[in-house]
């Protein structure tokens, strides 16, 4: 029965095939978020949770209770034509929980190390966090040093901006002073981090690793490094949860 | 107006309301609306019935919201629904139970909700009955019954269309606003699993983009000329300009469909493009004189059918993603003489589809035409542009474009769809997946009137009358074909059939009835039904001037809305949507809350479990699961002395669970605490699946114990264990690590024998069985605690039945341990007191003690003098401690079972000063229980030693070399380090005393004692054979896994499988008990001790294990023989 194929061969004349114009379809495809695991570290009561709350919900709470554990939140952030999805682990600041921090900064692509501009000791602690991160975290981790409580600058500043800036420059960190209370500079912190993260590399590794969120690929794929443990607990079925 | 009246006001006299109930209609977005469910029945026989869902309007009769005819496919289900939205008190009161009623009839389905099940009862009864009737009589859709329903269907439709445009708009807006509200991650019916989160998000984002289309889209009205002509195989001999020139202004698009381009039968098989070229030229010629220049951008030919698309040259680049398809439905159901060619393309940001079709001819072939139409709609599919991997990706990128699914209820419902052509995973679109669908061609539907009547009506100009008999309109109204399609008003005469070259109806023999064969229809976009300007026909005409075919061409000018997406605004909306998704996502994260973050356990004693409870509550909106996870680089979520129950749990929103955390220090974990390697401090991590982690700090104070300790250490410090300083405790391990005897012995027996000999000589002076007294080196020769236990047994226990075989009392044992650890004297009076003689509370009462002093003294004296042993069951007096001492000395002197030599100076037990503080006395249980408790304590003490009396490195050799003869056995034990030798000798001496005392009673003979004490004194190493080695490794592994006391645990268990097995068993058992009872420490303690008979546990376990390895069994037997040599009174004592 040659009827059908021959009819097809002869009958068609398509003057123009589908063009590859970059329509909205492609645009939308580009808007798929790239996941970035970010951890907040720093001394107790410097305002880590408040910074996150400001970033995620644009809210501020006075007298926030201390974080005893590690809070988890997500927030997307747009950079040029890309969307970054931050998976934020806000950790407890108390010294007794120090030994648990590696669980959260392991495989993180970004860390925000927070100190309180009114408390010089908190900068020392921040420095020790930076050292620990540089020694033990993902070697490509982007670290931002953030001096919080900028709203108290006039009355209670204890750490000169120049001093912290000098240290940050020397240690190769992003640096800014911010206020979770007023919201000053908070968004910028996360945007600056997004700019510094090698997103294309992340995208590539995500494409490659896909669902196999294990090993180093888990950095991009697995939401929590806890998932990538040898027990294979709670492995997310898809590399990207978006 | 009451409900019943409102309903009746709605009904005709031919129908009655059988029963009704008021309930809530559940919208797809979860919102509830008040509705009335009424069962309406026709009274003209046949019991034809429907369920009406009615809507009350203020001050008005009820309006019909939905009608569900009761056919055989009518279904109903009732289920209990748990209130989900706990926070929203307005909508649902907490704790109320709702019932969900689902009704469906055909494709119509409603979900209703009611709180009072009883009010639903009569409705359910009636519905069940009517469903049975429907089954019995075989009522089906279009089965000729239920015609009366049409009346109500019409009133339902008119009711909704009666709303003004503004109202409609508002309602639609409201609906959209509402639909945006629910959190897509909180599914009302089922929990969101990790796997489909991505799909949920994408689908939600797509839905929102569709709903917010107006925010980022500009619509522009574009005119398009659509024409169709059956050319009857004729070439374009005439100019077709009259056909195409009719548009007053220049449209943007020309879409022309031709049929019967080629009537040559060969064309069925071999289509050639010369006809298309011919006609294209004619078209281009005709369009030349227009103001705009048009270019052909797409065409598709199948035999005689051709569809071409011309576009204003200036907009050439606005047409993209063009695809063209065809389908033959002619001869054999597949040939190209009938069928359709179709093109689909994107114009700006709208998708268009034009189907040019030639359906089956002949007046009688209505069914066939319907069928062909359905075939064409179902089987013409277009491949997706390559950037979309599948249909889902396409719909998510173009969510605003109507899809087949949106159209299902209008067009597609009449199409017998056998499996959806599109959907997830498929990479095609149907003709319905567009913004604008046009269907044109020679559809061949005729007028069902005699030709003469038609001609008469045409000549009268009564087209309207004519249309009453138009097959297509009739089929449409019966929803058998072209359902959901619209057509412009026909004001022209039938387009078929004319004599060629004229505009005269067919005068041939056949005298075909003039008909409106050639039509142009468009599909009403289901997403834009309220917008009259979405697609509208400006005019619809035929062209009488062209006479070369027996058909007249038809044409229509349309104005359609074409979408232009504003990129910038789109991005903003897209971002907004993702921000909302973020919020939803964060809100939908599991949120577990714990009531405390610190668990303070206070003082922790050996083998005394303490349990604290914490409450975990699910305060989130989704199902949440927690588990305790290990800290970095650890394998277990808690230290080995900690037990969590339940370690994993799943909580529904609002649920609470109590988590018991128990601290229990046993043989396994005590050494690391005793020697300051570990402390009772830990952080537990309660991890919420996909959510936050909580840290729980746990802490307790370890009360140092002689259990789980070392013989050397117990001899070294001349003060209660409890008073050892941390430095002293930490020094113990260093001390013994460097112990030369032990190391040498472990590594090489021959060499070490010498060393041990020397050691014994060094301590020769203190060797004879003396009461423990610090020697010249301020050291005990044997642990004072051991001496105290044995002393008590010797003094009060030598006549007790079932000594070493019946279990003790946990509370008493706890008391004994406490006395041993603190150095406090045993309160003998309480221990020995008959439980029936005195109320228990008096035991701690000093006054009572005082008052009973004299009395007790005499009674004790008399009892001891009267009989060699205190008769069990006799009243045991309460005495002051001093008097007890005196009395005991007396008792001992009078006891014929006492071997005086071993008990020199027994009464002076004040070398260790007791720790301060009082120890709560246990409830008196009588002498027998006290003695058995002490006996069990003895076994447990020996069992708990970090290193057994015969060190692990020596036990095999001792047994192997010494089991045959006493002489050999004695030789082997003489190699023991001095302390160990002293202890061994002392225990053996005591056992000999037991044998002496129980002589003739048959209970405790030499063999039995050797069996009981064997495991406590010598642990059989596991390196006997391969399997044992394996188990040793697994045990070492176990210990490693279990936690912090790694080095210690390994050290002891690597050479003491037997021991480790026992401990493991205990831990396991305890864990089991904790899990089961989840209860108080006391209960756990009970269970533990209750199941562990002093001899039994070890022996039984040994027996149980022996099954697995023969070598081990042999060793156990040899060990017993080895020990029997020493206990056998026929052999001399050790010296």
mmCIF file of N, CA, C and O in Angstrom, chain B residues 18-67:
data_model
loop_
_atom_site.group_PDB
_atom_site.id
_atom_site.type_symbol
_atom_site.label_atom_id
_atom_site.label_comp_id
_atom_site.label_asym_id
_atom_site.label_seq_id
_atom_site.Cartn_x
_atom_site.Cartn_y
_atom_site.Cartn_z
ATOM 1 N N UNK B 18 -38.521 15.302 45.391
ATOM 2 C CA UNK B 18 -38.725 14.167 46.284
ATOM 3 C C UNK B 18 -38.156 14.460 47.673
ATOM 4 O O UNK B 18 -38.753 14.142 48.686
ATOM 5 N N UNK B 19 -36.985 15.037 47.675
ATOM 6 C CA UNK B 19 -36.318 15.285 48.947
ATOM 7 C C UNK B 19 -35.207 16.300 48.691
ATOM 8 O O UNK B 19 -34.712 16.414 47.565
ATOM 9 N N UNK B 20 -34.893 17.074 49.706
ATOM 10 C CA UNK B 20 -33.782 18.011 49.526
ATOM 11 C C UNK B 20 -33.023 18.185 50.828
ATOM 12 O O UNK B 20 -33.517 17.832 51.902
ATOM 13 N N UNK B 21 -31.832 18.700 50.698
ATOM 14 C CA UNK B 21 -31.013 18.961 51.880
ATOM 15 C C UNK B 21 -30.101 20.151 51.575
ATOM 16 O O UNK B 21 -29.699 20.361 50.433
ATOM 17 N N UNK B 22 -29.836 20.894 52.628
ATOM 18 C CA UNK B 22 -28.941 22.023 52.443
ATOM 19 C C UNK B 22 -27.522 21.598 52.810
ATOM 20 O O UNK B 22 -27.313 20.924 53.822
ATOM 21 N N UNK B 23 -26.582 21.950 51.978
ATOM 22 C CA UNK B 23 -25.204 21.574 52.265
ATOM 23 C C UNK B 23 -24.240 22.553 51.602
ATOM 24 O O UNK B 23 -24.647 23.575 51.087
ATOM 25 N N UNK B 24 -22.976 22.201 51.660
ATOM 26 C CA UNK B 24 -21.958 23.098 51.093
ATOM 27 C C UNK B 24 -21.371 22.477 49.842
ATOM 28 O O UNK B 24 -21.040 21.284 49.812
ATOM 29 N N UNK B 25 -21.267 23.299 48.821
ATOM 30 C CA UNK B 25 -20.636 22.871 47.592
ATOM 31 C C UNK B 25 -19.143 23.203 47.705
ATOM 32 O O UNK B 25 -18.782 24.304 48.106
ATOM 33 N N UNK B 26 -18.308 22.237 47.396
ATOM 34 C CA UNK B 26 -16.869 22.456 47.518
ATOM 35 C C UNK B 26 -16.305 22.779 46.142
ATOM 36 O O UNK B 26 -16.312 21.949 45.240
ATOM 37 N N UNK B 27 -15.838 24.000 46.004
ATOM 38 C CA UNK B 27 -15.253 24.383 44.721
ATOM 39 C C UNK B 27 -13.882 23.742 44.583
ATOM 40 O O UNK B 27 -13.295 23.285 45.548
ATOM 41 N N UNK B 28 -13.397 23.744 43.373
ATOM 42 C CA UNK B 28 -12.106 23.086 43.133
ATOM 43 C C UNK B 28 -10.983 23.696 43.949
ATOM 44 O O UNK B 28 -10.015 23.031 44.291
ATOM 45 N N UNK B 29 -11.106 24.956 44.229
ATOM 46 C CA UNK B 29 -10.044 25.596 44.996
ATOM 47 C C UNK B 29 -10.251 25.422 46.490
ATOM 48 O O UNK B 29 -9.536 26.004 47.286
ATOM 49 N N UNK B 30 -11.222 24.616 46.865
ATOM 50 C CA UNK B 30 -11.435 24.325 48.275
ATOM 51 C C UNK B 30 -12.444 25.259 48.927
ATOM 52 O O UNK B 30 -12.830 25.053 50.075
ATOM 53 N N UNK B 31 -12.852 26.278 48.221
ATOM 54 C CA UNK B 31 -13.812 27.211 48.801
ATOM 55 C C UNK B 31 -15.186 26.543 48.897
ATOM 56 O O UNK B 31 -15.538 25.702 48.077
ATOM 57 N N UNK B 32 -15.963 26.920 49.914
ATOM 58 C CA UNK B 32 -17.277 26.325 50.119
ATOM 59 C C UNK B 32 -18.375 27.334 49.817
ATOM 60 O O UNK B 32 -18.233 28.510 50.164
ATOM 61 N N UNK B 33 -19.437 26.867 49.181
ATOM 62 C CA UNK B 33 -20.594 27.717 48.898
ATOM 63 C C UNK B 33 -21.839 26.973 49.366
ATOM 64 O O UNK B 33 -21.947 25.767 49.187
ATOM 65 N N UNK B 34 -22.785 27.745 49.904
ATOM 66 C CA UNK B 34 -24.027 27.118 50.352
ATOM 67 C C UNK B 34 -24.876 26.739 49.153
ATOM 68 O O UNK B 34 -25.085 27.538 48.248
ATOM 69 N N UNK B 35 -25.343 25.528 49.163
ATOM 70 C CA UNK B 35 -26.156 25.056 48.055
ATOM 71 C C UNK B 35 -27.263 24.137 48.599
ATOM 72 O O UNK B 35 -27.177 23.653 49.717
ATOM 73 N N UNK B 36 -28.261 23.942 47.752
ATOM 74 C CA UNK B 36 -29.317 22.983 48.109
ATOM 75 C C UNK B 36 -29.243 21.826 47.126
ATOM 76 O O UNK B 36 -29.147 22.035 45.912
ATOM 77 N N UNK B 37 -29.241 20.636 47.682
ATOM 78 C CA UNK B 37 -29.301 19.465 46.817
ATOM 79 C C UNK B 37 -30.752 18.993 46.817
ATOM 80 O O UNK B 37 -31.334 18.737 47.879
ATOM 81 N N UNK B 38 -31.347 18.915 45.621
ATOM 82 C CA UNK B 38 -32.738 18.465 45.533
ATOM 83 C C UNK B 38 -32.828 17.303 44.567
ATOM 84 O O UNK B 38 -32.169 17.297 43.528
ATOM 85 N N UNK B 39 -33.598 16.301 44.956
ATOM 86 C CA UNK B 39 -33.818 15.169 44.052
ATOM 87 C C UNK B 39 -35.146 15.422 43.340
ATOM 88 O O UNK B 39 -36.200 15.471 43.981
ATOM 89 N N UNK B 40 -35.059 15.654 42.041
ATOM 90 C CA UNK B 40 -36.237 16.024 41.253
ATOM 91 C C UNK B 40 -36.641 14.846 40.378
ATOM 92 O O UNK B 40 -35.787 14.229 39.726
ATOM 93 N N UNK B 41 -37.945 14.539 40.397
ATOM 94 C CA UNK B 41 -38.410 13.385 39.618
ATOM 95 C C UNK B 41 -39.564 13.797 38.719
ATOM 96 O O UNK B 41 -40.407 14.611 39.089
ATOM 97 N N UNK B 42 -39.582 13.227 37.536
ATOM 98 C CA UNK B 42 -40.665 13.444 36.588
ATOM 99 C C UNK B 42 -41.824 12.527 36.975
ATOM 100 O O UNK B 42 -41.608 11.346 37.286
ATOM 101 N N UNK B 43 -43.062 13.097 36.971
ATOM 102 C CA UNK B 43 -44.195 12.294 37.482
ATOM 103 C C UNK B 43 -44.991 11.635 36.361
ATOM 104 O O UNK B 43 -46.052 11.073 36.589
ATOM 105 N N UNK B 44 -44.478 11.704 35.115
ATOM 106 C CA UNK B 44 -45.240 11.122 34.010
ATOM 107 C C UNK B 44 -44.878 9.659 33.779
ATOM 108 O O UNK B 44 -44.972 9.141 32.668
ATOM 109 N N UNK B 45 -44.464 9.011 34.837
ATOM 110 C CA UNK B 45 -44.165 7.587 34.733
ATOM 111 C C UNK B 45 -42.707 7.363 34.413
ATOM 112 O O UNK B 45 -42.064 8.194 33.784
ATOM 113 N N UNK B 46 -42.183 6.246 34.886
ATOM 114 C CA UNK B 46 -40.799 5.903 34.569
ATOM 115 C C UNK B 46 -39.812 6.352 35.637
ATOM 116 O O UNK B 46 -38.655 5.958 35.627
ATOM 117 N N UNK B 47 -40.305 7.154 36.573
ATOM 118 C CA UNK B 47 -39.435 7.611 37.666
ATOM 119 C C UNK B 47 -38.095 8.126 37.167
ATOM 120 O O UNK B 47 -37.037 7.784 37.688
ATOM 121 N N UNK B 48 -38.133 8.933 36.106
ATOM 122 C CA UNK B 48 -36.914 9.568 35.624
ATOM 123 C C UNK B 48 -36.561 10.696 36.586
ATOM 124 O O UNK B 48 -37.411 11.536 36.898
ATOM 125 N N UNK B 49 -35.302 10.684 37.036
ATOM 126 C CA UNK B 49 -34.948 11.644 38.081
ATOM 127 C C UNK B 49 -33.592 12.288 37.826
ATOM 128 O O UNK B 49 -32.780 11.797 37.049
ATOM 129 N N UNK B 50 -33.408 13.401 38.482
ATOM 130 C CA UNK B 50 -32.137 14.138 38.407
ATOM 131 C C UNK B 50 -31.819 14.677 39.795
ATOM 132 O O UNK B 50 -32.711 14.912 40.597
ATOM 133 N N UNK B 51 -30.532 14.912 39.999
ATOM 134 C CA UNK B 51 -30.142 15.677 41.174
ATOM 135 C C UNK B 51 -29.922 17.103 40.699
ATOM 136 O O UNK B 51 -29.195 17.335 39.732
ATOM 137 N N UNK B 52 -30.589 18.023 41.343
ATOM 138 C CA UNK B 52 -30.365 19.439 41.061
ATOM 139 C C UNK B 52 -29.552 20.028 42.193
ATOM 140 O O UNK B 52 -29.842 19.786 43.364
ATOM 141 N N UNK B 53 -28.533 20.772 41.812
ATOM 142 C CA UNK B 53 -27.830 21.554 42.828
ATOM 143 C C UNK B 53 -28.321 22.994 42.632
ATOM 144 O O UNK B 53 -28.174 23.565 41.554
ATOM 145 N N UNK B 54 -28.931 23.512 43.691
ATOM 146 C CA UNK B 54 -29.587 24.816 43.577
ATOM 147 C C UNK B 54 -28.862 25.857 44.402
ATOM 148 O O UNK B 54 -28.215 25.561 45.409
ATOM 149 N N UNK B 55 -29.048 27.064 43.934
ATOM 150 C CA UNK B 55 -28.384 28.211 44.512
ATOM 151 C C UNK B 55 -29.502 29.134 44.953
ATOM 152 O O UNK B 55 -30.416 29.404 44.175
ATOM 153 N N UNK B 56 -29.472 29.580 46.189
ATOM 154 C CA UNK B 56 -30.515 30.516 46.638
ATOM 155 C C UNK B 56 -30.118 31.913 46.240
ATOM 156 O O UNK B 56 -28.982 32.317 46.401
ATOM 157 N N UNK B 57 -31.082 32.631 45.708
ATOM 158 C CA UNK B 57 -30.801 34.047 45.483
ATOM 159 C C UNK B 57 -31.671 34.825 46.447
ATOM 160 O O UNK B 57 -32.790 34.417 46.755
ATOM 161 N N UNK B 58 -31.160 35.935 46.877
ATOM 162 C CA UNK B 58 -31.879 36.702 47.896
ATOM 163 C C UNK B 58 -33.251 37.112 47.364
ATOM 164 O O UNK B 58 -33.367 37.674 46.272
ATOM 165 N N UNK B 59 -34.295 36.778 48.118
ATOM 166 C CA UNK B 59 -35.652 37.183 47.788
ATOM 167 C C UNK B 59 -36.151 36.634 46.469
ATOM 168 O O UNK B 59 -37.014 37.215 45.834
ATOM 169 N N UNK B 60 -35.603 35.564 46.061
ATOM 170 C CA UNK B 60 -35.946 35.063 44.744
ATOM 171 C C UNK B 60 -36.085 33.541 44.820
ATOM 172 O O UNK B 60 -35.747 32.914 45.815
ATOM 173 N N UNK B 61 -36.575 32.984 43.730
ATOM 174 C CA UNK B 61 -36.634 31.533 43.670
ATOM 175 C C UNK B 61 -35.211 31.007 43.545
ATOM 176 O O UNK B 61 -34.274 31.771 43.333
ATOM 177 N N UNK B 62 -35.093 29.698 43.704
ATOM 178 C CA UNK B 62 -33.780 29.100 43.590
ATOM 179 C C UNK B 62 -33.338 29.120 42.133
ATOM 180 O O UNK B 62 -34.149 29.089 41.224
ATOM 181 N N UNK B 63 -32.041 29.177 41.952
ATOM 182 C CA UNK B 63 -31.482 29.084 40.607
ATOM 183 C C UNK B 63 -30.803 27.733 40.460
ATOM 184 O O UNK B 63 -30.248 27.206 41.436
ATOM 185 N N UNK B 64 -30.868 27.204 39.256
ATOM 186 C CA UNK B 64 -30.251 25.890 39.065
ATOM 187 C C UNK B 64 -28.769 26.075 38.806
ATOM 188 O O UNK B 64 -28.369 26.792 37.892
ATOM 189 N N UNK B 65 -28.003 25.416 39.611
ATOM 190 C CA UNK B 65 -26.555 25.546 39.523
ATOM 191 C C UNK B 65 -25.966 24.392 38.710
ATOM 192 O O UNK B 65 -25.074 24.561 37.907
ATOM 193 N N UNK B 66 -26.494 23.211 38.950
ATOM 194 C CA UNK B 66 -25.997 22.049 38.225
ATOM 195 C C UNK B 66 -27.081 20.992 38.193
ATOM 196 O O UNK B 66 -27.917 20.910 39.099
ATOM 197 N N UNK B 67 -27.081 20.225 37.130
ATOM 198 C CA UNK B 67 -28.066 19.136 36.991
ATOM 199 C C UNK B 67 -27.305 17.846 36.728
ATOM 200 O O UNK B 67 -26.446 17.788 35.841
#
